[in-house]
């Protein structure tokens, strides 16, 4: 008679770590525990914190194994590398050891549940070295239950160990925290998760594209369990499609993610101010089943990626070569002010779309607002232009099929900031940003300009600047970089002004009194509505 087939076990359970070596992304904690075991300096209570799926309960079971392992010969002691074959190790792994008690605090929240533990700890372990109590989601215990546990938790019998796990450590009373040795399990990096999912896929006999695994790892948000659940679904999806492996396209379809290339094209339309192309690209994603909120979130991720590329942040290994090149190109052409404004506008549009009764319409309006705002001067430049009495009316955009007319000559700007604004408003935004951020003024006497770069600039920068100013103003400019003291860059001046304003606020008697009364308070930026 043939044996009945074993029921299928989901990947998250099948590949739960059985040793500390298999626990990914938590090396610091493993090292600390290993040293504590070697030196016989084990705490009586441990608190494991972290987001869902990073290995809190698995770690608690591994600690229970480490404390109770007796080795293959039955003569071993506590070890950071439990054998996995002795009776305590096998029984703990299968969840049937009589001296290792697991309790879910979400369904056992009351004093009576805790009282059972308090009564039981008085008795020695039946067959193990230590009696171990694993309490999952411990923050769910009631206040009275925590109070009942305090005395036992502070002075437990030497044969008892408490292992608490929680996703919301802020809800655990300080009196409990002070009695536990705390380990904060970190979110697992996306590249580490992708490598782990690759090993799992190979063990399952499934081929998977690296980009598909990167998408799964990104969607997991640092959780190994969430990622394995997504991978499980992706493998099933691939089988249903008759494919021999998991592809990036299938994962995107399954998760309702937008195509990264489509998002780059949409972002390009947004930057160029092409409203019809932007709306068409958004509708195309919507017709493919991508949530408008997901599109706006992807655009936010793109802005964030461009900003990191601009400040020299490390490359994301989950990005393709095309994505990295696109981010680097945008970073070279966009200034920080423009990026910050893009972020704020898209973030506002994202929040509105989340709550909107008409999500796709809300997303369209949000993107149109971004395009419209990009044509307006920066608030700081606007104030300077008003103060200088410059005209605010911008020339209407020419139709795409009409040839661009020769730019009319304009009167010379009254000062250096006005000159920068003039460049920005005449298609030289990148040059204007460089002047604002990296150039100190020595002398401004139009059409003569003497400047000092605060960082190395291209050798032809002065020549290109003079040519741009000649095209816009109709005057021949002389741009030089002689020796001599220069003013701080406009960016540095703005920062100094912000610091002075902040210092003035902090020096106010009322603010000082507030900080004295609330030492942990901090000064945050406040903007008037409207």
XYZ file of C-alpha atoms in Angstrom:
530
model
C 0.000 0.000 0.000
C 1.574 3.321 -1.096
C 2.054 6.095 1.422
C -0.164 9.137 1.132
C 1.676 12.171 -0.282
C 2.893 14.793 2.178
C 0.731 17.946 2.226
C 2.299 20.976 0.604
C 4.113 23.329 2.985
C 4.291 26.977 2.030
C 7.782 28.335 1.492
C 7.595 30.605 4.544
C 7.248 27.527 6.770
C 9.420 25.153 4.750
C 12.405 27.495 4.798
C 12.070 28.809 8.339
C 15.634 29.000 9.726
C 16.641 25.991 11.801
C 20.057 27.331 12.829
C 21.472 30.756 13.560
C 23.578 30.417 10.395
C 20.329 30.311 8.368
C 18.974 33.458 10.052
C 19.646 36.168 7.473
C 20.308 39.820 8.143
C 20.777 39.624 11.938
C 24.523 39.066 12.317
C 25.008 41.523 15.207
C 22.372 39.819 17.335
C 23.778 36.343 16.606
C 27.265 37.500 17.618
C 25.987 38.962 20.904
C 24.035 35.806 21.750
C 26.991 33.592 20.865
C 29.292 35.532 23.178
C 26.712 35.460 26.003
C 26.371 31.670 25.719
C 30.136 31.107 25.575
C 30.698 33.257 28.676
C 27.671 31.930 30.532
C 26.193 35.417 30.808
C 22.663 34.630 29.682
C 19.870 36.991 30.640
C 16.707 35.561 32.184
C 14.444 37.468 29.783
C 14.865 38.525 26.161
C 12.734 40.979 24.173
C 12.889 40.595 20.393
C 11.515 43.531 18.398
C 11.168 44.278 14.699
C 8.729 44.464 11.832
C 6.718 41.436 10.765
C 8.584 38.553 9.210
C 12.169 39.445 10.151
C 12.560 36.342 12.321
C 11.470 37.197 15.871
C 9.621 33.942 16.648
C 12.179 31.898 14.707
C 14.946 33.520 16.755
C 13.079 32.740 19.987
C 12.869 29.047 19.002
C 16.538 29.038 18.046
C 17.443 30.485 21.455
C 15.326 27.759 23.094
C 17.262 25.180 21.068
C 20.604 26.783 21.903
C 19.826 26.709 25.637
C 18.556 23.116 25.715
C 20.683 21.318 23.097
C 22.488 18.277 24.521
C 24.384 17.348 21.345
C 24.273 14.119 19.314
C 25.985 12.226 22.161
C 23.719 13.649 24.852
C 26.633 15.298 26.672
C 26.612 18.792 25.163
C 25.795 22.095 26.833
C 24.301 25.408 25.722
C 25.674 26.351 22.303
C 25.112 28.940 19.582
C 25.223 26.060 17.076
C 22.561 23.575 18.269
C 22.961 20.168 16.659
C 19.380 19.867 15.402
C 19.369 16.085 15.889
C 19.105 15.566 19.643
C 15.678 15.033 21.196
C 15.328 18.593 22.626
C 16.296 20.174 19.253
C 13.897 17.990 17.268
C 11.033 18.419 19.739
C 11.458 22.220 19.873
C 11.613 22.440 16.068
C 8.367 20.449 15.847
C 6.721 22.553 18.560
C 6.041 19.627 20.915
C 8.626 20.027 23.682
C 6.846 20.021 27.031
C 9.271 22.526 28.589
C 9.128 25.062 25.745
C 5.771 26.791 25.959
C 4.618 29.154 23.192
C 1.795 31.579 23.896
C 0.146 34.045 21.538
C -0.559 37.149 23.609
C -3.028 38.365 20.999
C -5.471 35.629 22.059
C -4.311 35.274 25.694
C -4.350 38.828 26.988
C -5.669 38.529 30.525
C -4.380 38.091 34.051
C -5.585 34.473 34.207
C -3.378 33.527 31.250
C -0.339 35.075 32.903
C -1.233 33.526 36.260
C -0.881 30.071 34.683
C 2.696 30.934 33.742
C 3.434 32.325 37.212
C 2.187 29.125 38.828
C 4.081 26.864 36.417
C 7.497 28.528 36.734
C 7.796 27.292 40.309
C 8.251 23.746 39.067
C 11.473 22.488 37.526
C 11.725 21.557 33.868
C 10.555 18.027 33.075
C 13.213 16.981 30.581
C 15.075 20.088 29.442
C 17.862 22.179 30.919
C 15.665 25.294 30.940
C 11.940 25.852 30.938
C 11.353 28.432 28.177
C 8.284 30.625 27.714
C 7.916 32.211 24.269
C 5.268 34.953 24.250
C 4.494 36.299 20.783
C 3.055 39.820 20.289
C 3.628 40.490 23.974
C 2.417 44.086 23.630
C -1.138 42.711 23.420
C -1.142 41.728 27.113
C -3.406 43.849 29.271
C -1.992 46.304 31.799
C -3.057 44.056 34.667
C -1.429 41.057 33.000
C 1.860 42.934 32.686
C 1.687 44.016 36.323
C 1.053 40.438 37.433
C 4.117 39.282 35.493
C 6.562 41.900 36.773
C 7.745 40.218 39.981
C 8.256 36.856 38.335
C 9.971 38.494 35.394
C 12.426 40.322 37.643
C 13.355 37.331 39.824
C 12.484 34.128 37.967
C 13.791 30.750 39.130
C 17.189 29.913 37.583
C 15.688 27.174 35.390
C 13.277 29.581 33.593
C 13.864 31.839 30.587
C 11.359 34.285 29.061
C 11.464 35.140 25.359
C 9.136 37.951 24.274
C 8.485 39.025 20.680
C 6.686 42.169 19.535
C 6.175 44.343 16.477
C 5.148 47.353 18.590
C 7.741 47.785 21.306
C 6.397 51.253 22.156
C 3.311 49.554 23.646
C 5.367 47.452 26.064
C 5.545 49.069 29.538
C 8.895 50.541 30.509
C 8.831 48.407 33.662
C 8.912 45.311 31.455
C 11.527 46.700 29.070
C 13.884 47.407 31.966
C 13.752 43.750 33.017
C 14.634 42.331 29.578
C 17.685 42.137 27.360
C 16.465 43.749 24.151
C 17.381 42.795 20.597
C 16.123 44.949 17.723
C 15.944 42.774 14.629
C 16.656 44.869 11.563
C 14.744 44.997 8.324
C 16.517 42.657 5.936
C 18.169 44.574 3.048
C 16.584 44.027 -0.365
C 19.779 42.624 -1.883
C 20.087 40.091 0.965
C 16.464 39.053 0.495
C 16.909 38.706 -3.275
C 19.921 36.408 -2.773
C 17.940 34.343 -0.245
C 14.966 34.044 -2.596
C 17.338 32.919 -5.366
C 18.594 30.074 -3.149
C 15.014 29.097 -2.272
C 13.952 29.122 -5.931
C 16.907 26.921 -6.875
C 16.099 24.524 -4.047
C 12.530 24.327 -5.384
C 13.801 23.626 -8.901
C 12.425 26.917 -10.228
C 14.269 29.386 -12.410
C 13.653 33.046 -11.707
C 14.898 36.180 -13.391
C 17.119 38.353 -11.171
C 14.832 41.331 -11.830
C 11.823 39.270 -10.733
C 13.557 38.387 -7.451
C 14.523 42.040 -6.976
C 10.866 43.033 -7.397
C 9.800 40.411 -4.841
C 12.481 41.618 -2.420
C 11.400 45.248 -2.839
C 7.735 44.342 -2.287
C 8.680 42.395 0.868
C 9.824 45.636 2.588
C 12.461 43.915 4.698
C 10.329 40.904 5.698
C 11.596 37.427 4.774
C 8.200 35.854 5.475
C 6.324 38.365 3.305
C 8.836 37.864 0.520
C 8.588 34.073 0.620
C 4.797 34.333 0.518
C 5.051 36.576 -2.560
C 7.587 34.199 -4.144
C 5.253 31.262 -3.447
C 2.478 33.105 -5.265
C 4.803 34.076 -8.121
C 5.826 30.434 -8.646
C 2.176 29.387 -8.725
C 1.408 32.236 -11.147
C 4.265 31.155 -13.431
C 3.025 27.547 -13.457
C -0.486 28.668 -14.364
C 0.917 30.645 -17.270
C 2.748 27.567 -18.507
C 6.136 29.224 -18.023
C 9.305 27.467 -16.964
C 10.286 30.191 -14.582
C 9.338 33.350 -12.743
C 9.688 36.463 -14.889
C 9.735 40.132 -13.920
C 6.703 40.798 -16.110
C 4.675 38.121 -14.334
C 5.634 39.503 -10.927
C 4.617 43.011 -11.983
C 1.293 41.736 -13.280
C 0.701 39.731 -10.117
C 1.503 42.605 -7.774
C -0.151 45.272 -9.905
C 3.139 47.126 -10.229
C 3.841 49.614 -12.967
C 6.499 48.869 -15.534
C 9.691 50.719 -14.563
C 10.326 51.752 -18.152
C 6.810 53.189 -18.393
C 7.393 55.172 -15.189
C 10.641 56.582 -16.584
C 8.828 57.677 -19.736
C 6.038 59.239 -17.654
C 8.605 61.057 -15.513
C 10.286 62.356 -18.667
C 6.965 63.704 -19.988
C 6.362 65.331 -16.613
C 9.725 67.111 -16.653
C 9.265 68.303 -20.230
C 5.865 69.780 -19.359
C 4.076 67.702 -22.014
C 0.600 67.505 -20.474
C -1.105 65.396 -23.222
C 1.719 62.813 -23.207
C 1.719 62.732 -19.387
C -2.016 62.076 -19.177
C -1.833 59.475 -21.949
C 0.988 57.628 -20.152
C -0.971 57.679 -16.884
C -4.131 56.364 -18.572
C -2.085 53.630 -20.251
C -0.899 52.401 -16.850
C -4.443 52.635 -15.480
C -5.790 50.582 -18.406
C -3.194 47.909 -17.637
C -4.624 47.622 -14.118
C -2.007 49.651 -12.246
C -3.442 51.574 -9.307
C -3.057 55.384 -9.721
C -1.674 55.526 -6.178
C 0.959 53.006 -7.258
C 1.946 55.212 -10.200
C 2.366 58.257 -7.947
C 4.329 56.185 -5.464
C 6.630 55.004 -8.278
C 7.128 58.631 -9.346
C 8.014 59.533 -5.754
C 10.549 56.688 -5.716
C 11.995 58.067 -8.946
C 12.392 61.569 -7.472
C 14.020 60.036 -4.398
C 16.360 58.005 -6.613
C 17.351 61.088 -8.630
C 18.047 63.022 -5.419
C 20.217 60.221 -4.026
C 22.100 60.048 -7.319
C 22.663 63.832 -7.129
C 24.143 63.667 -3.612
C 26.294 60.684 -4.558
C 24.286 57.992 -2.751
C 25.200 54.360 -3.389
C 23.652 52.574 -6.352
C 20.617 50.432 -5.557
C 21.561 46.882 -6.672
C 17.898 46.237 -7.459
C 17.995 48.842 -10.259
C 18.783 47.955 -13.839
C 21.611 49.634 -15.768
C 19.040 51.640 -17.742
C 17.451 52.946 -14.551
C 20.799 53.974 -13.074
C 21.778 55.820 -16.253
C 18.418 57.618 -16.371
C 18.685 58.669 -12.707
C 22.237 59.931 -13.230
C 21.149 61.946 -16.296
C 18.244 63.587 -14.450
C 20.476 64.252 -11.444
C 22.897 66.174 -13.662
C 20.092 68.349 -15.051
C 17.851 68.951 -12.018
C 18.705 71.154 -9.058
C 17.873 70.373 -5.461
C 15.217 73.075 -5.319
C 13.392 71.551 -8.299
C 13.678 68.048 -6.829
C 12.323 69.146 -3.460
C 9.431 70.911 -5.136
C 8.692 67.806 -7.257
C 8.722 65.658 -4.122
C 6.317 67.909 -2.239
C 3.893 68.203 -5.171
C 3.871 64.448 -5.867
C 3.547 63.639 -2.160
C 0.537 65.941 -1.891
C -0.965 64.355 -5.009
C -0.338 60.860 -3.599
C -2.093 61.679 -0.325
C -5.042 63.240 -2.153
C -5.373 60.243 -4.480
C -5.359 57.797 -1.566
C -8.447 59.522 -0.150
C -10.115 60.481 -3.440
C -13.498 59.190 -4.561
C -12.162 59.399 -8.156
C -8.561 58.134 -7.923
C -7.525 58.313 -11.589
C -9.005 61.777 -11.984
C -7.252 62.900 -8.812
C -3.946 61.508 -10.094
C -4.398 63.350 -13.401
C -5.045 66.634 -11.609
C -1.990 66.052 -9.399
C 0.295 65.562 -12.419
C -1.161 68.589 -14.194
C -0.469 70.604 -11.038
C 3.165 69.458 -11.164
C 3.470 70.598 -14.787
C 1.838 73.959 -14.044
C 3.954 74.575 -10.946
C 7.135 73.822 -12.883
C 6.389 76.867 -15.081
C 6.149 79.203 -12.094
C 9.177 80.877 -10.513
C 10.507 79.634 -7.214
C 8.887 81.531 -4.279
C 12.235 83.012 -3.311
C 12.897 84.173 -6.855
C 9.349 85.513 -7.074
C 9.900 87.736 -4.035
C 13.192 89.004 -5.430
C 11.615 89.786 -8.783
C 8.749 91.644 -7.138
C 11.187 93.577 -4.974
C 13.203 94.464 -8.093
C 10.061 95.577 -9.923
C 10.487 93.016 -12.701
C 7.479 92.169 -14.859
C 5.799 88.922 -13.881
C 3.978 88.147 -17.106
C 5.626 85.217 -18.875
C 5.472 84.945 -22.658
C 2.947 82.403 -23.895
C 4.391 79.071 -25.029
C 4.663 78.733 -28.789
C 2.801 75.862 -30.501
C 5.017 72.863 -31.167
C 4.728 73.263 -34.959
C 5.716 76.954 -34.988
C 9.393 77.839 -35.298
C 10.842 79.385 -32.151
C 11.297 83.149 -32.645
C 14.528 84.919 -31.900
C 14.601 85.788 -28.205
C 14.019 89.532 -27.767
C 16.607 91.509 -25.893
C 15.734 92.255 -22.255
C 17.005 95.021 -20.006
C 19.987 94.051 -17.911
C 19.068 92.466 -14.553
C 19.608 94.747 -11.584
C 21.643 92.327 -9.483
C 23.211 88.877 -9.418
C 20.080 87.031 -8.101
C 17.964 88.739 -10.776
C 20.456 87.566 -13.415
C 20.140 83.992 -12.173
C 16.337 84.247 -12.287
C 16.585 85.584 -15.840
C 18.612 82.550 -16.904
C 16.202 80.151 -15.206
C 13.203 81.706 -16.929
C 14.832 81.503 -20.344
C 15.605 77.810 -20.580
C 18.904 77.804 -18.648
C 17.651 76.233 -15.405
C 20.699 73.970 -14.958
C 23.157 76.844 -15.394
C 21.062 78.997 -13.042
C 21.110 76.226 -10.412
C 24.905 75.970 -10.645
C 25.255 79.736 -10.216
C 22.923 79.675 -7.235
C 24.552 76.709 -5.478
C 28.259 76.857 -6.353
C 29.274 80.373 -7.506
C 30.378 83.235 -5.250
C 30.107 86.792 -6.570
C 33.215 89.012 -6.741
C 31.805 91.891 -8.795
C 28.520 92.509 -10.626
C 28.642 95.452 -13.076
C 26.594 94.371 -16.115
C 27.599 93.526 -18.713
C 30.702 92.623 -16.677
C 30.640 89.752 -14.189
C 33.427 88.486 -11.909
C 32.756 85.225 -10.082
C 34.574 82.622 -7.964
C 33.459 78.937 -8.169
C 33.123 77.227 -4.778
C 33.822 73.859 -6.453
C 35.595 72.823 -9.660
C 33.497 73.747 -12.701
C 33.799 72.869 -16.372
C 36.548 74.898 -18.100
C 34.057 76.343 -20.573
C 31.534 77.446 -17.904
C 32.408 81.176 -18.095
C 32.295 81.108 -21.893
C 28.918 79.322 -21.955
C 27.522 81.729 -19.351
C 28.590 84.765 -21.386
C 27.016 83.265 -24.519
C 23.733 82.553 -22.713
C 23.557 86.080 -21.300
C 24.277 87.587 -24.726
C 21.452 85.538 -26.290
C 18.971 86.617 -23.610
C 19.921 90.284 -23.105
C 21.383 91.218 -26.499
C 24.501 92.599 -24.777
C 28.032 91.249 -25.014
C 29.036 90.059 -21.529
C 32.492 89.626 -20.093
C 32.610 86.829 -17.495
C 35.870 86.329 -15.576
C 37.196 84.633 -12.427
C 39.933 86.937 -11.059
C 41.669 86.659 -7.721
C 40.004 88.388 -4.825
C 37.456 87.837 -2.076
C 34.047 86.547 -3.127
C 30.681 86.588 -1.419
C 29.261 83.278 -0.171
C 27.130 81.457 -2.732
C 23.423 82.274 -2.683
C 22.747 78.787 -1.294
C 25.181 79.441 1.574
C 23.574 82.848 2.216
C 20.119 81.262 2.391
C 21.352 78.671 4.878
C 23.007 81.351 7.009
C 19.778 83.351 6.995
C 17.815 80.269 8.028
C 20.276 79.655 10.877
C 20.035 83.287 11.999
C 16.237 83.100 11.985
C 16.340 79.849 13.912
C 18.786 81.253 16.471
C 16.578 84.302 16.920
C 13.561 82.126 17.583
C 15.484 79.936 20.037
C 16.749 83.021 21.864
C 13.236 84.340 22.459
C 12.352 84.184 26.206
C 9.057 82.382 25.557
C 10.752 79.706 23.438
C 13.510 79.274 26.029
C 10.883 78.781 28.721
C 9.117 76.199 26.543
C 12.338 74.206 26.053
C 13.096 74.386 29.765
C 9.644 72.974 30.499
C 9.885 70.330 27.742
C 13.562 69.326 27.367
C 12.852 66.771 24.646
C 10.966 69.232 22.442
C 12.433 70.330 19.116
C 11.914 73.236 16.787
C 10.261 72.220 13.512
C 9.411 74.198 10.412
C 5.905 75.691 10.276
C 4.288 77.125 7.195
C 1.191 79.310 7.126
C -1.703 77.734 5.209
C -2.962 79.445 2.066
